PDB file of C-alpha atoms in Angstrom:
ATOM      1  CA  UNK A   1      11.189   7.863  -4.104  1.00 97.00           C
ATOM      2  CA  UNK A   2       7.664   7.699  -3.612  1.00 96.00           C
ATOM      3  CA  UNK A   3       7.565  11.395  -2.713  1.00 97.00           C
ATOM      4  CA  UNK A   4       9.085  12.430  -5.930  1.00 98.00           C
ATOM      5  CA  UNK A   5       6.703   9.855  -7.850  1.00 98.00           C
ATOM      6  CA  UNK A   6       3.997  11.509  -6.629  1.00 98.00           C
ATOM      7  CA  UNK A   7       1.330  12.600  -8.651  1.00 97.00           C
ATOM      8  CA  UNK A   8       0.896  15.975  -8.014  1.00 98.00           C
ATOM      9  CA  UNK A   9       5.116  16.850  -7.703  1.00 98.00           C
ATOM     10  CA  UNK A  10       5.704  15.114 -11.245  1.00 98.00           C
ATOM     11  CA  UNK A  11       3.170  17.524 -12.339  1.00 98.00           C
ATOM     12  CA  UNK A  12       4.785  20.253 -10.779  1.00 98.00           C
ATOM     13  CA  UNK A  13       7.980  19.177 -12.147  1.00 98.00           C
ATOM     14  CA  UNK A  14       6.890  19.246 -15.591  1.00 98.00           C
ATOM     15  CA  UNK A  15       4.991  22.930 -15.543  1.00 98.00           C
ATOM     16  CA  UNK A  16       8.607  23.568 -14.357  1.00 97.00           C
ATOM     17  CA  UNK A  17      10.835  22.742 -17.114  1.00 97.00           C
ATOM     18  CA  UNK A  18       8.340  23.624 -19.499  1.00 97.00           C
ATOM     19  CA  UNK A  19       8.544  27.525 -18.023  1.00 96.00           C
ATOM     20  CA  UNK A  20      12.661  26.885 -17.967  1.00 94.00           C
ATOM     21  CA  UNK A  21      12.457  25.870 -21.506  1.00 93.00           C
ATOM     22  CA  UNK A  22      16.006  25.100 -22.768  1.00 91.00           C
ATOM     23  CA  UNK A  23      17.888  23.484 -25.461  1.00 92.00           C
ATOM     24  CA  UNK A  24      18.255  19.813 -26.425  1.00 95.00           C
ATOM     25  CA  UNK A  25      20.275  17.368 -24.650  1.00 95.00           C
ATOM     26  CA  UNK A  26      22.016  14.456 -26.612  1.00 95.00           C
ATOM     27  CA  UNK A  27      18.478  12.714 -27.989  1.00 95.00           C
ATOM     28  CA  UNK A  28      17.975  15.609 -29.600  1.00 95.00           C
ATOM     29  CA  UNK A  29      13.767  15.995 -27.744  1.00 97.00           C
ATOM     30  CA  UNK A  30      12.740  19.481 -27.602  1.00 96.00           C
ATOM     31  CA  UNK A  31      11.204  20.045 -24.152  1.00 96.00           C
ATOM     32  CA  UNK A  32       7.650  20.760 -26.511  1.00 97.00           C
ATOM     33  CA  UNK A  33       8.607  17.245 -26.894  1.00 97.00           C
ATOM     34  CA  UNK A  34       8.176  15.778 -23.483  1.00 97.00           C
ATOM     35  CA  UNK A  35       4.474  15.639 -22.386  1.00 97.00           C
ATOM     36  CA  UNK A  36       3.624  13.279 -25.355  1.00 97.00           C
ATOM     37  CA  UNK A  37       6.985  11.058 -24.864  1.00 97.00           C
ATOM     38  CA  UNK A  38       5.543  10.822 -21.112  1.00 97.00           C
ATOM     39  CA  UNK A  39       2.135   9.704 -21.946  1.00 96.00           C
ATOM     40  CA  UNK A  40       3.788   7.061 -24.053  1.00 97.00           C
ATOM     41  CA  UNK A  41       6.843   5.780 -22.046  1.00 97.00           C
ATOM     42  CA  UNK A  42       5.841   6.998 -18.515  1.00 97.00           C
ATOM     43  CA  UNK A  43       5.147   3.526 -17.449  1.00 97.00           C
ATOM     44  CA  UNK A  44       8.017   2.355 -17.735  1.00 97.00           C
ATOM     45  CA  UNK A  45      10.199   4.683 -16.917  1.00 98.00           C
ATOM     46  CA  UNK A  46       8.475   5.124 -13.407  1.00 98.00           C
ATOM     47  CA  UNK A  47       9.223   0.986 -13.253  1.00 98.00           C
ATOM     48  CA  UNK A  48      12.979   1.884 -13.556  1.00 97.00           C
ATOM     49  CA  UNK A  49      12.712   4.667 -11.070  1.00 98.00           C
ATOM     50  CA  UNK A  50      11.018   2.438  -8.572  1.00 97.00           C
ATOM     51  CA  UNK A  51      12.975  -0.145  -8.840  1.00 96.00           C
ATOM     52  CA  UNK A  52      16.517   1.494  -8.957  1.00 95.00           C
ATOM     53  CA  UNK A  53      17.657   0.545 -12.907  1.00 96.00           C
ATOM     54  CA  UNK A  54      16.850   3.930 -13.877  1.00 97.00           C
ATOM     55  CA  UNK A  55      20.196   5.074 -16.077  1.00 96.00           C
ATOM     56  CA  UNK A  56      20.388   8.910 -16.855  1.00 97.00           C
ATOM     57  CA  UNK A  57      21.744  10.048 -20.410  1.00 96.00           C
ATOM     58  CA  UNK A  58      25.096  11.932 -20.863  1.00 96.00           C
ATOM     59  CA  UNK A  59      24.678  15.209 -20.684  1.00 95.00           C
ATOM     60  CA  UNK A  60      25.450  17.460 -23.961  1.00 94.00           C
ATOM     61  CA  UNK A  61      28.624  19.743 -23.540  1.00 89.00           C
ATOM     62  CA  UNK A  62      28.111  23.402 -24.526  1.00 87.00           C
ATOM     63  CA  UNK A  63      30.194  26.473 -23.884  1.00 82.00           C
ATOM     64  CA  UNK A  64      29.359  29.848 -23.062  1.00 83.00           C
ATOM     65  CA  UNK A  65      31.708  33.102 -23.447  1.00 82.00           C
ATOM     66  CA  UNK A  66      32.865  34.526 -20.375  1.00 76.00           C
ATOM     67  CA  UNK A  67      32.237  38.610 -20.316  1.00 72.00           C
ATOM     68  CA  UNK A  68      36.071  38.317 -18.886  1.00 70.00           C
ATOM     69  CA  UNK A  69      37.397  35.971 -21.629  1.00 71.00           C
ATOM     70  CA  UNK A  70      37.718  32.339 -21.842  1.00 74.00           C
ATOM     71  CA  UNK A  71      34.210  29.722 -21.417  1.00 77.00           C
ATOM     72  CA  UNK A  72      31.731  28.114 -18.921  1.00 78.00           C
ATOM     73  CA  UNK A  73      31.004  25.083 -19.560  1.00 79.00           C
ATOM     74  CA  UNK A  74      27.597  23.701 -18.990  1.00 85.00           C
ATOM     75  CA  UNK A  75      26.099  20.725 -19.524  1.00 89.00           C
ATOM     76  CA  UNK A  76      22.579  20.008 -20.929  1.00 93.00           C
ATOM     77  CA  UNK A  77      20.712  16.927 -19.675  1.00 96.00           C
ATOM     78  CA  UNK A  78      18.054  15.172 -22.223  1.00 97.00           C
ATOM     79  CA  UNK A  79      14.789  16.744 -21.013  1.00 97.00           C
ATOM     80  CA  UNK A  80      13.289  13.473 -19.652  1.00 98.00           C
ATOM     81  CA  UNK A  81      16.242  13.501 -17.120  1.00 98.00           C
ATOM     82  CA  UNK A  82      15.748  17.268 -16.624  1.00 97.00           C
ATOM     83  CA  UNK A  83      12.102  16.308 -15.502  1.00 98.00           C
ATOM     84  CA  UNK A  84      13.429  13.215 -13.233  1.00 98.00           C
ATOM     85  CA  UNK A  85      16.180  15.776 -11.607  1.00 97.00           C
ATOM     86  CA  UNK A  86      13.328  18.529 -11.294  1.00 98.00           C
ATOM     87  CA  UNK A  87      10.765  16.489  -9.376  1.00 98.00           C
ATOM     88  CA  UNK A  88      14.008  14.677  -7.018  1.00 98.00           C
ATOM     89  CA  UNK A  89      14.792  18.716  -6.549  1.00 98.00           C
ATOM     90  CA  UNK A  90      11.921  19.776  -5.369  1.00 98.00           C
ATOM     91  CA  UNK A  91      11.299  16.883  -2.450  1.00 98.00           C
ATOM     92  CA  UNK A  92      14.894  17.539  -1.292  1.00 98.00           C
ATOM     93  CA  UNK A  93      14.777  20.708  -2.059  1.00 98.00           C
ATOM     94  CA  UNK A  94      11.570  21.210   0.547  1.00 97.00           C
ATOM     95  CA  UNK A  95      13.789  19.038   3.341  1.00 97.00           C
ATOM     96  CA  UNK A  96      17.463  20.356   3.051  1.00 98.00           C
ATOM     97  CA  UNK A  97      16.902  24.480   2.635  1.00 98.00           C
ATOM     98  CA  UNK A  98      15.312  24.973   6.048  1.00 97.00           C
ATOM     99  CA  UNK A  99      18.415  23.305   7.398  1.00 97.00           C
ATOM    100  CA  UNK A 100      21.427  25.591   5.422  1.00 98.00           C
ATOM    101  CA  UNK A 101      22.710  28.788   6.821  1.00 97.00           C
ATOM    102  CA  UNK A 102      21.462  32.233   6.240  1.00 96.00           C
ATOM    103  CA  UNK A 103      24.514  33.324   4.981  1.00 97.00           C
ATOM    104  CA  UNK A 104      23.799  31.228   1.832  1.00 98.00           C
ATOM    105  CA  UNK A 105      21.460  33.063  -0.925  1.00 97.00           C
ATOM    106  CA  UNK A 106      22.237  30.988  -4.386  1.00 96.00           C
ATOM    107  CA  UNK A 107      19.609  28.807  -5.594  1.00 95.00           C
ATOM    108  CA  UNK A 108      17.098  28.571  -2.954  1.00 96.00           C
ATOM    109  CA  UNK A 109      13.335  30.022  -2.406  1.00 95.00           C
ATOM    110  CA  UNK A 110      12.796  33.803  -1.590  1.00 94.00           C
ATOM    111  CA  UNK A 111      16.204  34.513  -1.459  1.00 95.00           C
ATOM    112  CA  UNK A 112      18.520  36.257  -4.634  1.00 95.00           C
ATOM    113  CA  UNK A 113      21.616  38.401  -5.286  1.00 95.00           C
ATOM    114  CA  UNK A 114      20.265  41.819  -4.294  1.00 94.00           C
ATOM    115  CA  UNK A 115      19.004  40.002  -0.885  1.00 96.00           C
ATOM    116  CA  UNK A 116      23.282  38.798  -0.872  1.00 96.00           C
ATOM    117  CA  UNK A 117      24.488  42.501  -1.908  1.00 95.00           C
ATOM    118  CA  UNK A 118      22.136  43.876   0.775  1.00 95.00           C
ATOM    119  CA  UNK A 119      23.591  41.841   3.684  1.00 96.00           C
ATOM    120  CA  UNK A 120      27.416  42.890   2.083  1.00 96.00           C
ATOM    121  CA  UNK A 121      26.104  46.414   2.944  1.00 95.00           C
ATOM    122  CA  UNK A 122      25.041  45.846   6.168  1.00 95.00           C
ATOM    123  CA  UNK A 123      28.057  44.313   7.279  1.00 96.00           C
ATOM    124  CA  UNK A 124      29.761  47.414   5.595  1.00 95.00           C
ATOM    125  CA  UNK A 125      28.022  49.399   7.821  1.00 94.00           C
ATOM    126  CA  UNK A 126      28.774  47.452  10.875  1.00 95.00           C
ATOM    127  CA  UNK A 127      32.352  48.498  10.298  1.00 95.00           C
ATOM    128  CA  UNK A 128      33.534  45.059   8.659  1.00 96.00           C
ATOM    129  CA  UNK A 129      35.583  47.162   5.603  1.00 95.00           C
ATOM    130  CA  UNK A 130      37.898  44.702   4.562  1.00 97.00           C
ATOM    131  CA  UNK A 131      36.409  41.509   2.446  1.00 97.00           C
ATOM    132  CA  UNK A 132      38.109  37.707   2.483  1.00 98.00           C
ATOM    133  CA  UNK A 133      37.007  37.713  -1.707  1.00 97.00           C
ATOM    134  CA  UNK A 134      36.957  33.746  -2.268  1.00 97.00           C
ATOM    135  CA  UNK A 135      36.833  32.536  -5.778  1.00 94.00           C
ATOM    136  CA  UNK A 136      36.975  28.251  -5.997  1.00 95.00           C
ATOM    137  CA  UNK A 137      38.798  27.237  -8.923  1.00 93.00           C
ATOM    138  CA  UNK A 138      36.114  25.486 -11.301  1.00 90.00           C
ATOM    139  CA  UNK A 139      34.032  24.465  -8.369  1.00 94.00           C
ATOM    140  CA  UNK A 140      31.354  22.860 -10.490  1.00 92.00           C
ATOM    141  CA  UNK A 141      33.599  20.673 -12.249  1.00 91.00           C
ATOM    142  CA  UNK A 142      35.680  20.024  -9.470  1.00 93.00           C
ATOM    143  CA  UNK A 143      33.280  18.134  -6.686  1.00 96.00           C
ATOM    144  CA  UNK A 144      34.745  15.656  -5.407  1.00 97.00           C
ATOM    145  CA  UNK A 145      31.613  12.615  -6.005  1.00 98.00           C
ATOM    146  CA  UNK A 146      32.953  10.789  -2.412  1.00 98.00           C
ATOM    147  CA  UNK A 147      32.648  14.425  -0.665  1.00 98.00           C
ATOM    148  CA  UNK A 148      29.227  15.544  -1.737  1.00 98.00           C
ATOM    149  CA  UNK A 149      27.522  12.105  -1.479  1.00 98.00           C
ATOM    150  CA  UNK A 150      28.400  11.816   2.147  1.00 98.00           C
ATOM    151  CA  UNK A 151      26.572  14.553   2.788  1.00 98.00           C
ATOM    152  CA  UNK A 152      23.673  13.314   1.039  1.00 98.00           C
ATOM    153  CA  UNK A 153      24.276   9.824   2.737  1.00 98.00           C
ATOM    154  CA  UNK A 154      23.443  11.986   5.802  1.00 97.00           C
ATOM    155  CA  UNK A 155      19.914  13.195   4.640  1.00 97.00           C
ATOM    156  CA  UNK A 156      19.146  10.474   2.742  1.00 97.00           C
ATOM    157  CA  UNK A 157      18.285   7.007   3.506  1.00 96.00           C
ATOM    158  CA  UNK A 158      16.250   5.492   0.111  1.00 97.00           C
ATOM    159  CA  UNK A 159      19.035   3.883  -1.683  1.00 97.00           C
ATOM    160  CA  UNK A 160      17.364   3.959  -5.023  1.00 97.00           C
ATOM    161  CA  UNK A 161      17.298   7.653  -4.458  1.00 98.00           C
ATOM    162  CA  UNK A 162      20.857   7.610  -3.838  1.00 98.00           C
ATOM    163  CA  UNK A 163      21.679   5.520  -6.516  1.00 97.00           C
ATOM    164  CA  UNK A 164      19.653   7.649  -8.874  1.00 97.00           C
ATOM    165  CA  UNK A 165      22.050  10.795  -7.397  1.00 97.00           C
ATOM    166  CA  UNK A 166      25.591   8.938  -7.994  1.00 97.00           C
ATOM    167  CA  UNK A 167      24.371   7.984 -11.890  1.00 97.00           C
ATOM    168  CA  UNK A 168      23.492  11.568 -12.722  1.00 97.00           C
ATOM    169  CA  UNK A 169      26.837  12.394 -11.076  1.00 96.00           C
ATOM    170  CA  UNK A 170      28.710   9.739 -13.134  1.00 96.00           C
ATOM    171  CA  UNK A 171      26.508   9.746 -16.444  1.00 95.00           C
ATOM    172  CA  UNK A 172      29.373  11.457 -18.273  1.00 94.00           C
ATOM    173  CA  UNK A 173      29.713  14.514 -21.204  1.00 93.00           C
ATOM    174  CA  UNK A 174      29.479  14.165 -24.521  1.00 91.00           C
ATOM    175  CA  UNK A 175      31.934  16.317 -25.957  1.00 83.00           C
ATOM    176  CA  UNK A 176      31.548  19.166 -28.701  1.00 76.00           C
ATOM    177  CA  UNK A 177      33.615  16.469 -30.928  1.00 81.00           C
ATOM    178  CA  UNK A 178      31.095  14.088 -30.297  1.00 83.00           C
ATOM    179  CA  UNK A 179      33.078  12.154 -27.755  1.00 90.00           C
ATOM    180  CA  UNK A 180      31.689  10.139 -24.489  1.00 93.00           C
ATOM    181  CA  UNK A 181      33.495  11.618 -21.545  1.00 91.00           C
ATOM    182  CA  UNK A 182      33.548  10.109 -17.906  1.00 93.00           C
ATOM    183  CA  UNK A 183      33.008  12.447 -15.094  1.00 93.00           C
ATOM    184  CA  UNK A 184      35.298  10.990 -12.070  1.00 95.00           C
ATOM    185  CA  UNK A 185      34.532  14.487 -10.852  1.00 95.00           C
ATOM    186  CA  UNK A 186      31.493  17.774 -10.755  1.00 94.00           C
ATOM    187  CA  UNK A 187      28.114  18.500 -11.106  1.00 90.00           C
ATOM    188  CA  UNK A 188      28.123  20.036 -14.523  1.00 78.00           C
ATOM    189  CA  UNK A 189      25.894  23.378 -14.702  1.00 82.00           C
ATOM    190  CA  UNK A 190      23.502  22.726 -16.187  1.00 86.00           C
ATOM    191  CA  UNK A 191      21.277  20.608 -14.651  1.00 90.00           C
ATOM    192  CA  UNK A 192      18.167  21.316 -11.690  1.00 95.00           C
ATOM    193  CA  UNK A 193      19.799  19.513  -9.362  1.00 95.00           C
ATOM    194  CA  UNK A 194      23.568  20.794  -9.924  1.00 95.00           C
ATOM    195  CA  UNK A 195      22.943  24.394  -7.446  1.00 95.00           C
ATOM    196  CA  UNK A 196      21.357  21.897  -4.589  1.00 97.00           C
ATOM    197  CA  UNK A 197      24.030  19.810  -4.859  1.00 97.00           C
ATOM    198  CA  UNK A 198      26.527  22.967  -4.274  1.00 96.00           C
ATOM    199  CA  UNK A 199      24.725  24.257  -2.048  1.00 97.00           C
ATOM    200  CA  UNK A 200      24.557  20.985   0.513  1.00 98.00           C
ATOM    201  CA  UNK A 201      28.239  20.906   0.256  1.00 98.00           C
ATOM    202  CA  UNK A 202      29.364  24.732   0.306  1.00 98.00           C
ATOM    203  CA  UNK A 203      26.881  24.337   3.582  1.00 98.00           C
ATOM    204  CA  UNK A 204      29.860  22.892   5.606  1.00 98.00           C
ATOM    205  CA  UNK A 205      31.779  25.973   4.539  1.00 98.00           C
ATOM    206  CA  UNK A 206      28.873  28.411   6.010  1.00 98.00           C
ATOM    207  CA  UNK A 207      28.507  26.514   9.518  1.00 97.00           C
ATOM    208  CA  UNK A 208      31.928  26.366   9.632  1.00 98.00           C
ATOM    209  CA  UNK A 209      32.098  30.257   9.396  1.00 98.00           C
ATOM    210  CA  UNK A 210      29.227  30.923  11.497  1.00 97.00           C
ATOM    211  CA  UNK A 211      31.676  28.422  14.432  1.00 97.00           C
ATOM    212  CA  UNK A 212      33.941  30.836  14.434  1.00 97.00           C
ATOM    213  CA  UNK A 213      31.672  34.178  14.509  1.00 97.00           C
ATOM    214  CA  UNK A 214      32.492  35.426  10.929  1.00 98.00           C
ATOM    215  CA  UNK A 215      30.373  37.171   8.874  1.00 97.00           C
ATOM    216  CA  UNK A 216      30.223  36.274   5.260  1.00 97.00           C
ATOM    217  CA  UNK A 217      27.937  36.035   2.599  1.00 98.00           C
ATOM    218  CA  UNK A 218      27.634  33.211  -0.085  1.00 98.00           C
ATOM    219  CA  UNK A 219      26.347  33.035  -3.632  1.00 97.00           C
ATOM    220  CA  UNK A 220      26.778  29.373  -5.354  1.00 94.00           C
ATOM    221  CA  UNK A 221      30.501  29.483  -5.109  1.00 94.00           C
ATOM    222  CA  UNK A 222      30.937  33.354  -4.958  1.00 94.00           C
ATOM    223  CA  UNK A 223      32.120  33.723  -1.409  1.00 96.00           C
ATOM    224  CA  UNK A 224      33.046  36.728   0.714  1.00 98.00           C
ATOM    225  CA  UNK A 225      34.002  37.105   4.282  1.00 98.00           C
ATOM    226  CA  UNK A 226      33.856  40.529   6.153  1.00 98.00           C
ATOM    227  CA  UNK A 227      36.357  41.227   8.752  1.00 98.00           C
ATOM    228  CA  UNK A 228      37.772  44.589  10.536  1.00 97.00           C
ATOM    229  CA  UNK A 229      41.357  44.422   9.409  1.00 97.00           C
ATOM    230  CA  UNK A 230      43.780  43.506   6.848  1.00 98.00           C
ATOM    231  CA  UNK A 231      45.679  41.394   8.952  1.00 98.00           C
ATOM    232  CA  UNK A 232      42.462  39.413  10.474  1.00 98.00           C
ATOM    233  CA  UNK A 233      41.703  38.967   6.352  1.00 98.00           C
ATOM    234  CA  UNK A 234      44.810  37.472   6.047  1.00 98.00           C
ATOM    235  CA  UNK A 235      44.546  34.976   8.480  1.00 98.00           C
ATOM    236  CA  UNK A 236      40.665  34.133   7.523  1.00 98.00           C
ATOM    237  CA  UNK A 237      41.730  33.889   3.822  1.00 98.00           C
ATOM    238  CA  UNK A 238      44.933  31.153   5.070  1.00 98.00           C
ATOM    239  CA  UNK A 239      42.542  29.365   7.130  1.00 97.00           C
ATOM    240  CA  UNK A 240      39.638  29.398   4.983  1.00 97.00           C
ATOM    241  CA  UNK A 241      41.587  28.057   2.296  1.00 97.00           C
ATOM    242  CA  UNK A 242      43.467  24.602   4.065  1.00 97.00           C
ATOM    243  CA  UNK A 243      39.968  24.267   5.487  1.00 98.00           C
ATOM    244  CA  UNK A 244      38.006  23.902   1.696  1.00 97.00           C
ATOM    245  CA  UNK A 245      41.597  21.906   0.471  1.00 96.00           C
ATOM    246  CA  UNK A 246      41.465  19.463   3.459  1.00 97.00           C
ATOM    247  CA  UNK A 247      37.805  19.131   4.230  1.00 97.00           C
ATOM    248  CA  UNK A 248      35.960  19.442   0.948  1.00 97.00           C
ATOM    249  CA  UNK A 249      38.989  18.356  -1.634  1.00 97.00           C
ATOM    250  CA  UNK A 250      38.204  21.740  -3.194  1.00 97.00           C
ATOM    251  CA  UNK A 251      40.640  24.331  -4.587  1.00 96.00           C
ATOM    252  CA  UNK A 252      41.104  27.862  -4.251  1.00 96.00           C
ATOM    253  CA  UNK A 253      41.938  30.007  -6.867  1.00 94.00           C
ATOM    254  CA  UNK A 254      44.870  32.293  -5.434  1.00 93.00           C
ATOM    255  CA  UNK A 255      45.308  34.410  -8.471  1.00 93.00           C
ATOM    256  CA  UNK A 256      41.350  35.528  -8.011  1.00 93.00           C
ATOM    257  CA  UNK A 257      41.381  35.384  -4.573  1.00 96.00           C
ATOM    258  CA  UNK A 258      42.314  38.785  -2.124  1.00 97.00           C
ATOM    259  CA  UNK A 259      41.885  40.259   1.126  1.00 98.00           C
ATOM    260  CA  UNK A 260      41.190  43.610  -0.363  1.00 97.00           C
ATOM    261  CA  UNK A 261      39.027  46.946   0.734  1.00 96.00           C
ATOM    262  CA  UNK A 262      35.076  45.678  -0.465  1.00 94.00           C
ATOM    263  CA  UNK A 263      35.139  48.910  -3.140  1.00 93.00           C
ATOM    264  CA  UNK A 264      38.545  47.556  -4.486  1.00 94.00           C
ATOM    265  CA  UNK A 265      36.076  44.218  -5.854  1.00 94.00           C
ATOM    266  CA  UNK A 266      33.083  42.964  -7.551  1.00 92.00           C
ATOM    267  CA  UNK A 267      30.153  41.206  -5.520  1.00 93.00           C
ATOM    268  CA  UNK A 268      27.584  39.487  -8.122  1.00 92.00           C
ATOM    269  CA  UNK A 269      28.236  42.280 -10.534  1.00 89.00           C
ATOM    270  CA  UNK A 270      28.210  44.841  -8.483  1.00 89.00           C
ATOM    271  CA  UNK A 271      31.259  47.162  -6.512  1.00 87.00           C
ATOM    272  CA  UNK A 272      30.391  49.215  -3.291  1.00 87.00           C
ATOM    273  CA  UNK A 273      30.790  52.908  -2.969  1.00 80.00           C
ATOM    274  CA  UNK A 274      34.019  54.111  -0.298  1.00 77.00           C
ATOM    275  CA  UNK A 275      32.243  56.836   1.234  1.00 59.00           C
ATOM    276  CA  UNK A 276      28.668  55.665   1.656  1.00 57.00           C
ATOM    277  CA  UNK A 277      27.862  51.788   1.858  1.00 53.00           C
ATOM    278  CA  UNK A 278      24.445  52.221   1.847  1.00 51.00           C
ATOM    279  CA  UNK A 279      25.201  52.532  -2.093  1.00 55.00           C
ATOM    280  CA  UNK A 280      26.298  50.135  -4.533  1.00 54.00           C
ATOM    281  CA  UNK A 281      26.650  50.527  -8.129  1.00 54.00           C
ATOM    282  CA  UNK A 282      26.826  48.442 -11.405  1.00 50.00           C
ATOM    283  CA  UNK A 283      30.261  46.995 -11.777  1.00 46.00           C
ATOM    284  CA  UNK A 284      30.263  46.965 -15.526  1.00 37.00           C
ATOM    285  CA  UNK A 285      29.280  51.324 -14.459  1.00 32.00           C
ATOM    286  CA  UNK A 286      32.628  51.860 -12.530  1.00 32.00           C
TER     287      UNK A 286
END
């Protein structure tokens, strides 16, 4: 905790969701807002940080039109807990990255989707031309809270910092009707912290992979696995899937879900050409 108090990281913190902007979350503060509300209440709410009574607002439901049909749902913290979440991200943040796999390229430093469609293509070229396509059935709002924070249990050994985790896990959604609901389960989107979070627990899923010599890239929850054959898809995509529903409570989407030739699906909006993998084109294009 006294990393992420630190002088210099709050700073950082706050440049940060300044640049991010953002709407409101249930206060109402704009995040113009927040430098002056710090100068006046930072004292104390450093106090509550220190000494573990520090009690994260609901976050404010909103819901965005799919290009496909139907909504994701995010949730937008109040902007003093965006700045609390921003400065925890970037200590743990600094300590967990180094450690996930390279097959991993959501959320994290110097990597991106192009870097993501780029390995895709090499694999293509390899001769992997059959893709495991993985989609996890609302994976954000489906976390399992008992899952993820035994992983952070793992890294983490400050109990105020893991208290401060479970209470923006638990701090509930209040609903477009104006209703207070609890979240037994996810890490709305939304929040700094939420793609970390993922990210530490979709990390079992990528060293599990990598044990068995299979090469797959990973986007937040946008998985795909590259294999020679049909028949070695199938048995990656039946595997793959008791593995997520035993070991990480999570749920696979069958109905989105294939073992299908790579220029067959989309890959972070984008398909892949049949004849030449080198190119890839706009999947909104094709």
């Amino acid at each position: 905790m006294e990393r992420v108090l630190d002088r210099e990281n709050l700073q950082r913190a706050l440049r940060q969701v300044k640049r991010n902007k953002g709407a409101p979350g249930i206060d109402g503060m704009s995040v113009d807002e927040l430098a002056g509300h710090l100068r006046r209440r930072w004292p104390s709410i450093r106090a509550a940080l220190v000494d573990g009574t520090y009690a994260p607002q609901p976050v404010r439901r909103v819901e965005i039109p799919k290009p496909g049909g139907g909504v994701r749902k995010l949730g937008v913290p109040a902007v003093v807990d965006r700045f609390v979440e921003q400065a925890l991200l970037q200590v743990l943040q600094a300590e967990w990255d180094p450690t996930f796999s390279a097959s991993s390229f959501g959320f994290r430093p110097k990597r991106s989707a192009h870097l993501a469609v780029a390995q895709a293509q090499a694999y293509l070229r390899e001769g992997y031309a059959w893709v495991v396509d993985l989609d996890l059935e609302q994976f954000f709002d489906r976390v399992n809270h008992d899952v993820l924070m035994s992983r952070v249990r793992k890294r983490v050994k400050d109990r105020r910092v893991l208290v401060l985790l479970h209470r923006f896990l638990k701090a509930g959604v209040m609903s477009l009707e104006g209703v207070l609901d609890p979240t037994p389960e996810g890490t709305p989107q939304g929040g700094p912290i939420s793609p970390l979070l993922a990210n530490l627990l979709l990390d079992d899923l990528d060293k599990e992979l990598q044990r068995r010599g299979l090469r797959c890239v990973r986007y937040a929850d946008d998985c795909n696995v590259y294999v020679r054959s049909r028949q070695a898809g199938e048995r990656v995509m039946a595997s793959v899937t008791r593995f997520l529903e035993r070991k990480l409570k999570l749920k696979v989407n069958a109905e989105k879900s294939a073992v299908a030739r790579p220029w067959h699906r989309k890959f972070l909006g984008f398909t892949f050409t049949r004849t030449r993998p080198n190119r890839r084109r706009c999947a909104t294009l094709s």
